[in-house]
PDB file of C-alpha atoms in Angstrom:
ATOM      1  CA  UNK A   1     147.978 151.275 158.463  1.00 57.00           C
ATOM      2  CA  UNK A   2     149.334 149.177 155.596  1.00 66.00           C
ATOM      3  CA  UNK A   3     151.009 150.730 152.617  1.00 93.00           C
ATOM      4  CA  UNK A   4     154.060 152.304 151.078  1.00 95.00           C
ATOM      5  CA  UNK A   5     155.574 155.449 152.532  1.00 96.00           C
ATOM      6  CA  UNK A   6     158.124 157.736 150.949  1.00 97.00           C
ATOM      7  CA  UNK A   7     160.028 160.554 152.574  1.00 95.00           C
ATOM      8  CA  UNK A   8     160.605 163.365 152.319  1.00 95.00           C
ATOM      9  CA  UNK A   9     157.750 164.726 150.213  1.00 94.00           C
ATOM     10  CA  UNK A  10     160.034 167.461 148.830  1.00 95.00           C
ATOM     11  CA  UNK A  11     163.838 167.415 148.694  1.00 93.00           C
ATOM     12  CA  UNK A  12     166.289 170.059 147.594  1.00 91.00           C
ATOM     13  CA  UNK A  13     169.750 169.139 146.383  1.00 87.00           C
ATOM     14  CA  UNK A  14     172.761 171.368 146.012  1.00 87.00           C
ATOM     15  CA  UNK A  15     175.308 170.915 143.254  1.00 83.00           C
ATOM     16  CA  UNK A  16     177.682 168.022 143.968  1.00 85.00           C
ATOM     17  CA  UNK A  17     175.591 166.659 146.814  1.00 90.00           C
ATOM     18  CA  UNK A  18     174.358 163.103 147.268  1.00 93.00           C
ATOM     19  CA  UNK A  19     170.825 162.747 148.606  1.00 95.00           C
ATOM     20  CA  UNK A  20     168.888 159.686 149.743  1.00 96.00           C
ATOM     21  CA  UNK A  21     165.183 159.082 149.244  1.00 97.00           C
ATOM     22  CA  UNK A  22     163.436 156.751 151.641  1.00 97.00           C
ATOM     23  CA  UNK A  23     160.915 154.054 150.708  1.00 98.00           C
ATOM     24  CA  UNK A  24     159.313 151.771 153.289  1.00 97.00           C
ATOM     25  CA  UNK A  25     156.536 149.194 152.910  1.00 97.00           C
ATOM     26  CA  UNK A  26     154.702 147.081 155.445  1.00 96.00           C
ATOM     27  CA  UNK A  27     152.819 144.967 152.896  1.00 95.00           C
ATOM     28  CA  UNK A  28     155.272 142.070 153.187  1.00 94.00           C
ATOM     29  CA  UNK A  29     156.007 142.371 149.463  1.00 94.00           C
ATOM     30  CA  UNK A  30     159.153 140.742 148.126  1.00 94.00           C
ATOM     31  CA  UNK A  31     159.745 143.034 145.149  1.00 94.00           C
ATOM     32  CA  UNK A  32     160.377 146.783 145.248  1.00 96.00           C
ATOM     33  CA  UNK A  33     161.013 149.343 142.507  1.00 96.00           C
ATOM     34  CA  UNK A  34     162.161 152.911 141.911  1.00 97.00           C
ATOM     35  CA  UNK A  35     160.802 154.988 139.042  1.00 97.00           C
ATOM     36  CA  UNK A  36     161.515 158.477 137.795  1.00 97.00           C
ATOM     37  CA  UNK A  37     158.819 160.691 136.232  1.00 96.00           C
ATOM     38  CA  UNK A  38     159.635 163.851 134.284  1.00 94.00           C
ATOM     39  CA  UNK A  39     156.940 166.457 133.547  1.00 89.00           C
ATOM     40  CA  UNK A  40     154.417 165.256 130.987  1.00 85.00           C
ATOM     41  CA  UNK A  41     156.063 161.860 130.731  1.00 88.00           C
ATOM     42  CA  UNK A  42     155.447 158.314 131.830  1.00 90.00           C
ATOM     43  CA  UNK A  43     157.500 156.546 134.466  1.00 94.00           C
ATOM     44  CA  UNK A  44     160.922 155.069 133.765  1.00 94.00           C
ATOM     45  CA  UNK A  45     162.491 152.309 135.843  1.00 94.00           C
ATOM     46  CA  UNK A  46     165.678 153.160 137.749  1.00 96.00           C
ATOM     47  CA  UNK A  47     166.310 150.046 139.868  1.00 96.00           C
ATOM     48  CA  UNK A  48     164.338 147.080 141.121  1.00 95.00           C
ATOM     49  CA  UNK A  49     164.847 144.412 143.745  1.00 95.00           C
ATOM     50  CA  UNK A  50     163.073 141.068 143.793  1.00 92.00           C
ATOM     51  CA  UNK A  51     164.551 139.881 147.079  1.00 93.00           C
ATOM     52  CA  UNK A  52     166.608 141.141 150.017  1.00 95.00           C
ATOM     53  CA  UNK A  53     170.299 141.758 149.228  1.00 95.00           C
ATOM     54  CA  UNK A  54     169.685 141.614 145.489  1.00 95.00           C
ATOM     55  CA  UNK A  55     168.823 144.353 142.980  1.00 95.00           C
ATOM     56  CA  UNK A  56     169.038 145.004 139.240  1.00 94.00           C
ATOM     57  CA  UNK A  57     169.479 148.092 137.102  1.00 94.00           C
ATOM     58  CA  UNK A  58     166.537 149.392 135.173  1.00 92.00           C
ATOM     59  CA  UNK A  59     166.557 151.578 132.076  1.00 90.00           C
ATOM     60  CA  UNK A  60     168.078 154.721 133.633  1.00 94.00           C
ATOM     61  CA  UNK A  61     170.308 153.551 136.514  1.00 96.00           C
ATOM     62  CA  UNK A  62     173.280 155.841 135.795  1.00 95.00           C
ATOM     63  CA  UNK A  63     173.860 158.319 138.615  1.00 95.00           C
ATOM     64  CA  UNK A  64     171.722 156.368 141.101  1.00 97.00           C
ATOM     65  CA  UNK A  65     172.442 153.686 143.707  1.00 97.00           C
ATOM     66  CA  UNK A  66     170.247 151.506 145.918  1.00 98.00           C
ATOM     67  CA  UNK A  67     170.471 148.999 148.752  1.00 97.00           C
ATOM     68  CA  UNK A  68     168.086 146.317 149.996  1.00 97.00           C
ATOM     69  CA  UNK A  69     169.235 145.247 153.437  1.00 97.00           C
ATOM     70  CA  UNK A  70     165.707 144.715 154.759  1.00 96.00           C
ATOM     71  CA  UNK A  71     162.552 143.460 153.086  1.00 96.00           C
ATOM     72  CA  UNK A  72     160.669 146.577 154.167  1.00 97.00           C
ATOM     73  CA  UNK A  73     163.135 149.188 152.925  1.00 98.00           C
ATOM     74  CA  UNK A  74     164.572 150.171 149.538  1.00 98.00           C
ATOM     75  CA  UNK A  75     166.370 153.547 149.747  1.00 98.00           C
ATOM     76  CA  UNK A  76     167.508 155.350 146.607  1.00 98.00           C
ATOM     77  CA  UNK A  77     170.590 157.577 146.553  1.00 97.00           C
ATOM     78  CA  UNK A  78     170.832 160.228 143.872  1.00 95.00           C
ATOM     79  CA  UNK A  79     174.551 160.830 143.440  1.00 93.00           C
ATOM     80  CA  UNK A  80     176.398 163.865 142.138  1.00 88.00           C
ATOM     81  CA  UNK A  81     176.964 161.887 138.920  1.00 87.00           C
ATOM     82  CA  UNK A  82     173.263 162.339 138.060  1.00 88.00           C
ATOM     83  CA  UNK A  83     173.432 165.597 136.127  1.00 86.00           C
ATOM     84  CA  UNK A  84     169.714 166.209 135.753  1.00 90.00           C
ATOM     85  CA  UNK A  85     168.086 164.905 138.933  1.00 92.00           C
ATOM     86  CA  UNK A  86     165.077 167.231 139.054  1.00 94.00           C
ATOM     87  CA  UNK A  87     162.078 164.911 138.790  1.00 95.00           C
ATOM     88  CA  UNK A  88     159.290 163.146 140.676  1.00 96.00           C
ATOM     89  CA  UNK A  89     160.485 159.844 142.174  1.00 97.00           C
ATOM     90  CA  UNK A  90     158.052 157.014 142.829  1.00 97.00           C
ATOM     91  CA  UNK A  91     158.653 153.837 144.769  1.00 97.00           C
ATOM     92  CA  UNK A  92     156.543 150.722 144.276  1.00 95.00           C
ATOM     93  CA  UNK A  93     156.254 147.212 145.637  1.00 95.00           C
ATOM     94  CA  UNK A  94     154.598 144.082 144.356  1.00 92.00           C
ATOM     95  CA  UNK A  95     153.514 140.604 145.335  1.00 83.00           C
ATOM     96  CA  UNK A  96     152.880 138.839 142.067  1.00 81.00           C
ATOM     97  CA  UNK A  97     152.064 140.929 139.018  1.00 80.00           C
ATOM     98  CA  UNK A  98     150.383 144.021 140.456  1.00 86.00           C
ATOM     99  CA  UNK A  99     152.527 146.984 141.529  1.00 89.00           C
ATOM    100  CA  UNK A 100     151.443 149.427 144.244  1.00 91.00           C
ATOM    101  CA  UNK A 101     152.936 152.894 144.463  1.00 94.00           C
ATOM    102  CA  UNK A 102     153.955 155.258 147.231  1.00 96.00           C
ATOM    103  CA  UNK A 103     153.037 158.984 147.230  1.00 95.00           C
ATOM    104  CA  UNK A 104     156.346 160.077 145.670  1.00 96.00           C
ATOM    105  CA  UNK A 105     159.195 162.492 146.413  1.00 97.00           C
ATOM    106  CA  UNK A 106     159.788 165.668 144.379  1.00 96.00           C
ATOM    107  CA  UNK A 107     163.507 166.396 144.031  1.00 95.00           C
ATOM    108  CA  UNK A 108     164.635 169.864 143.042  1.00 92.00           C
ATOM    109  CA  UNK A 109     168.156 171.102 142.389  1.00 86.00           C
ATOM    110  CA  UNK A 110     169.157 174.459 143.879  1.00 80.00           C
TER     111      UNK A 110
ATOM    112  CA  UNK B   1     162.367 148.668 120.534  1.00 72.00           C
ATOM    113  CA  UNK B   2     159.654 148.202 123.112  1.00 76.00           C
ATOM    114  CA  UNK B   3     156.913 150.806 122.841  1.00 86.00           C
ATOM    115  CA  UNK B   4     153.739 151.566 124.729  1.00 93.00           C
ATOM    116  CA  UNK B   5     151.645 154.232 123.027  1.00 95.00           C
ATOM    117  CA  UNK B   6     148.543 155.870 124.431  1.00 97.00           C
ATOM    118  CA  UNK B   7     145.852 157.930 122.779  1.00 97.00           C
ATOM    119  CA  UNK B   8     144.536 160.517 122.927  1.00 97.00           C
ATOM    120  CA  UNK B   9     147.204 162.499 124.811  1.00 96.00           C
ATOM    121  CA  UNK B  10     144.587 164.900 126.176  1.00 97.00           C
ATOM    122  CA  UNK B  11     140.849 164.583 126.657  1.00 97.00           C
ATOM    123  CA  UNK B  12     138.321 167.083 127.996  1.00 97.00           C
ATOM    124  CA  UNK B  13     134.867 165.816 128.938  1.00 95.00           C
ATOM    125  CA  UNK B  14     131.675 167.242 130.306  1.00 97.00           C
ATOM    126  CA  UNK B  15     130.619 165.596 133.541  1.00 97.00           C
ATOM    127  CA  UNK B  16     128.418 162.583 132.780  1.00 97.00           C
ATOM    128  CA  UNK B  17     130.017 161.795 129.412  1.00 98.00           C
ATOM    129  CA  UNK B  18     131.633 158.477 128.486  1.00 97.00           C
ATOM    130  CA  UNK B  19     135.146 157.993 127.123  1.00 96.00           C
ATOM    131  CA  UNK B  20     137.506 155.388 125.736  1.00 97.00           C
ATOM    132  CA  UNK B  21     141.262 155.490 126.233  1.00 98.00           C
ATOM    133  CA  UNK B  22     143.522 153.346 124.089  1.00 98.00           C
ATOM    134  CA  UNK B  23     146.879 151.685 124.691  1.00 97.00           C
ATOM    135  CA  UNK B  24     148.875 150.040 121.890  1.00 96.00           C
ATOM    136  CA  UNK B  25     151.944 147.936 122.623  1.00 91.00           C
ATOM    137  CA  UNK B  26     154.700 146.764 120.343  1.00 88.00           C
ATOM    138  CA  UNK B  27     155.111 143.147 121.422  1.00 86.00           C
ATOM    139  CA  UNK B  28     153.378 140.327 123.262  1.00 85.00           C
ATOM    140  CA  UNK B  29     152.691 141.330 126.852  1.00 86.00           C
ATOM    141  CA  UNK B  30     153.098 139.310 129.991  1.00 83.00           C
ATOM    142  CA  UNK B  31     151.477 141.917 132.224  1.00 87.00           C
ATOM    143  CA  UNK B  32     149.266 144.898 131.355  1.00 92.00           C
ATOM    144  CA  UNK B  33     148.098 147.351 133.984  1.00 94.00           C
ATOM    145  CA  UNK B  34     146.106 150.576 133.969  1.00 97.00           C
ATOM    146  CA  UNK B  35     146.844 153.297 136.525  1.00 96.00           C
ATOM    147  CA  UNK B  36     145.272 156.624 137.459  1.00 97.00           C
ATOM    148  CA  UNK B  37     147.565 159.408 138.651  1.00 96.00           C
ATOM    149  CA  UNK B  38     145.714 162.059 140.632  1.00 92.00           C
ATOM    150  CA  UNK B  39     146.682 165.764 140.604  1.00 88.00           C
ATOM    151  CA  UNK B  40     148.910 165.210 143.663  1.00 89.00           C
ATOM    152  CA  UNK B  41     150.947 162.537 141.893  1.00 92.00           C
ATOM    153  CA  UNK B  42     149.595 159.422 143.601  1.00 92.00           C
ATOM    154  CA  UNK B  43     149.359 156.426 141.266  1.00 94.00           C
ATOM    155  CA  UNK B  44     146.431 154.111 141.858  1.00 93.00           C
ATOM    156  CA  UNK B  45     146.240 150.695 140.266  1.00 92.00           C
ATOM    157  CA  UNK B  46     142.970 150.331 138.343  1.00 96.00           C
ATOM    158  CA  UNK B  47     143.273 147.014 136.533  1.00 95.00           C
ATOM    159  CA  UNK B  48     145.664 144.144 136.021  1.00 93.00           C
ATOM    160  CA  UNK B  49     144.484 142.897 132.631  1.00 95.00           C
ATOM    161  CA  UNK B  50     146.908 141.001 130.359  1.00 92.00           C
ATOM    162  CA  UNK B  51     143.888 139.686 128.427  1.00 94.00           C
ATOM    163  CA  UNK B  52     140.110 139.689 128.514  1.00 96.00           C
ATOM    164  CA  UNK B  53     137.682 142.131 130.097  1.00 97.00           C
ATOM    165  CA  UNK B  54     137.238 143.381 133.646  1.00 97.00           C
ATOM    166  CA  UNK B  55     134.814 145.841 135.221  1.00 97.00           C
ATOM    167  CA  UNK B  56     134.971 147.844 138.421  1.00 96.00           C
ATOM    168  CA  UNK B  57     132.067 150.201 138.917  1.00 97.00           C
ATOM    169  CA  UNK B  58     132.059 152.877 136.201  1.00 97.00           C
ATOM    170  CA  UNK B  59     135.388 151.675 134.843  1.00 98.00           C
ATOM    171  CA  UNK B  60     136.050 148.710 132.622  1.00 98.00           C
ATOM    172  CA  UNK B  61     139.014 147.510 130.599  1.00 98.00           C
ATOM    173  CA  UNK B  62     139.551 145.154 127.692  1.00 98.00           C
ATOM    174  CA  UNK B  63     142.843 143.778 126.419  1.00 96.00           C
ATOM    175  CA  UNK B  64     143.087 142.013 123.053  1.00 96.00           C
ATOM    176  CA  UNK B  65     146.553 140.537 123.398  1.00 91.00           C
ATOM    177  CA  UNK B  66     146.653 139.039 119.898  1.00 92.00           C
ATOM    178  CA  UNK B  67     146.064 142.494 118.386  1.00 94.00           C
ATOM    179  CA  UNK B  68     148.340 144.257 120.899  1.00 94.00           C
ATOM    180  CA  UNK B  69     145.978 146.814 122.371  1.00 96.00           C
ATOM    181  CA  UNK B  70     144.035 147.568 125.503  1.00 97.00           C
ATOM    182  CA  UNK B  71     141.091 149.906 126.083  1.00 98.00           C
ATOM    183  CA  UNK B  72     139.952 151.651 129.243  1.00 98.00           C
ATOM    184  CA  UNK B  73     136.306 152.745 129.360  1.00 98.00           C
ATOM    185  CA  UNK B  74     135.056 155.421 131.714  1.00 97.00           C
ATOM    186  CA  UNK B  75     131.295 155.820 131.907  1.00 97.00           C
ATOM    187  CA  UNK B  76     129.309 158.669 133.458  1.00 97.00           C
ATOM    188  CA  UNK B  77     132.510 160.598 134.147  1.00 97.00           C
ATOM    189  CA  UNK B  78     132.887 162.654 137.321  1.00 97.00           C
ATOM    190  CA  UNK B  79     135.222 165.535 138.152  1.00 95.00           C
ATOM    191  CA  UNK B  80     137.127 163.192 140.471  1.00 94.00           C
ATOM    192  CA  UNK B  81     138.071 161.113 137.409  1.00 96.00           C
ATOM    193  CA  UNK B  82     140.385 163.934 136.293  1.00 96.00           C
ATOM    194  CA  UNK B  83     144.088 163.145 136.188  1.00 96.00           C
ATOM    195  CA  UNK B  84     146.446 161.157 134.011  1.00 97.00           C
ATOM    196  CA  UNK B  85     145.739 157.574 132.993  1.00 98.00           C
ATOM    197  CA  UNK B  86     148.719 155.348 132.254  1.00 97.00           C
ATOM    198  CA  UNK B  87     148.954 151.890 130.816  1.00 96.00           C
ATOM    199  CA  UNK B  88     152.083 149.874 131.555  1.00 94.00           C
ATOM    200  CA  UNK B  89     153.287 146.474 130.438  1.00 92.00           C
ATOM    201  CA  UNK B  90     156.002 143.907 130.903  1.00 88.00           C
ATOM    202  CA  UNK B  91     157.177 142.141 127.785  1.00 84.00           C
ATOM    203  CA  UNK B  92     159.200 139.172 129.016  1.00 71.00           C
ATOM    204  CA  UNK B  93     157.990 136.246 131.038  1.00 58.00           C
ATOM    205  CA  UNK B  94     159.281 136.547 134.600  1.00 54.00           C
ATOM    206  CA  UNK B  95     160.445 140.157 134.232  1.00 64.00           C
ATOM    207  CA  UNK B  96     158.859 142.689 136.568  1.00 67.00           C
ATOM    208  CA  UNK B  97     159.991 145.916 134.910  1.00 79.00           C
ATOM    209  CA  UNK B  98     156.965 147.792 133.683  1.00 87.00           C
ATOM    210  CA  UNK B  99     157.200 149.954 130.580  1.00 91.00           C
ATOM    211  CA  UNK B 100     154.877 152.949 130.832  1.00 93.00           C
ATOM    212  CA  UNK B 101     153.112 154.866 128.108  1.00 94.00           C
ATOM    213  CA  UNK B 102     153.144 158.668 128.175  1.00 92.00           C
ATOM    214  CA  UNK B 103     149.600 158.812 129.482  1.00 95.00           C
ATOM    215  CA  UNK B 104     146.233 160.360 128.649  1.00 97.00           C
ATOM    216  CA  UNK B 105     145.444 163.531 130.592  1.00 96.00           C
ATOM    217  CA  UNK B 106     141.706 163.607 131.343  1.00 97.00           C
ATOM    218  CA  UNK B 107     139.932 166.748 132.489  1.00 97.00           C
ATOM    219  CA  UNK B 108     136.284 166.430 133.484  1.00 97.00           C
ATOM    220  CA  UNK B 109     134.480 169.755 133.715  1.00 97.00           C
ATOM    221  CA  UNK B 110     131.263 170.256 135.696  1.00 94.00           C
TER     222      UNK B 110
END
């Protein structure tokens, strides 16, 4: 089954804790992206990667980190430096201009 | 700065009615896409339309790049059309970071 998978669906973070969100795609897409969505808002770009072992900051990269060791995987770590991490996180991939999105992960702070 | 503005912010329709959603953007676009976000958060790509007109079933979209706007038409609306519609654009040739509008929330009532 081709597509983009994200896990977990829900994630709870304690104060001072780093958490990692998984994003995997089997579409053979070169580019991958992480977006954050706050309630009632559009999506904002956190990080993107156009090729393995390379990634760039988006508009709101502070408090987040990524890696791109494999073409299929683009995990996002929400660090303790991100003071307001509660949001819906969406991963996407693209081949050419069109982006395709995963089902998202909802992160809540305890 | 770069802006993507959508109108109206909310729209309530009777099943079977038609509607037009508008997206204005602040600069020349390289990439313009329309997405539908369902109530569970999944984003589905509807159209890649940096210029011209496209149709897909009951949906069609028109982008007039020289006047910096795009329109999404929904005809004979159904309850399954409910959700949030986003337009998103890239503003620099070769850049893949999409800027999203804040969306139009559509509710179709039976």
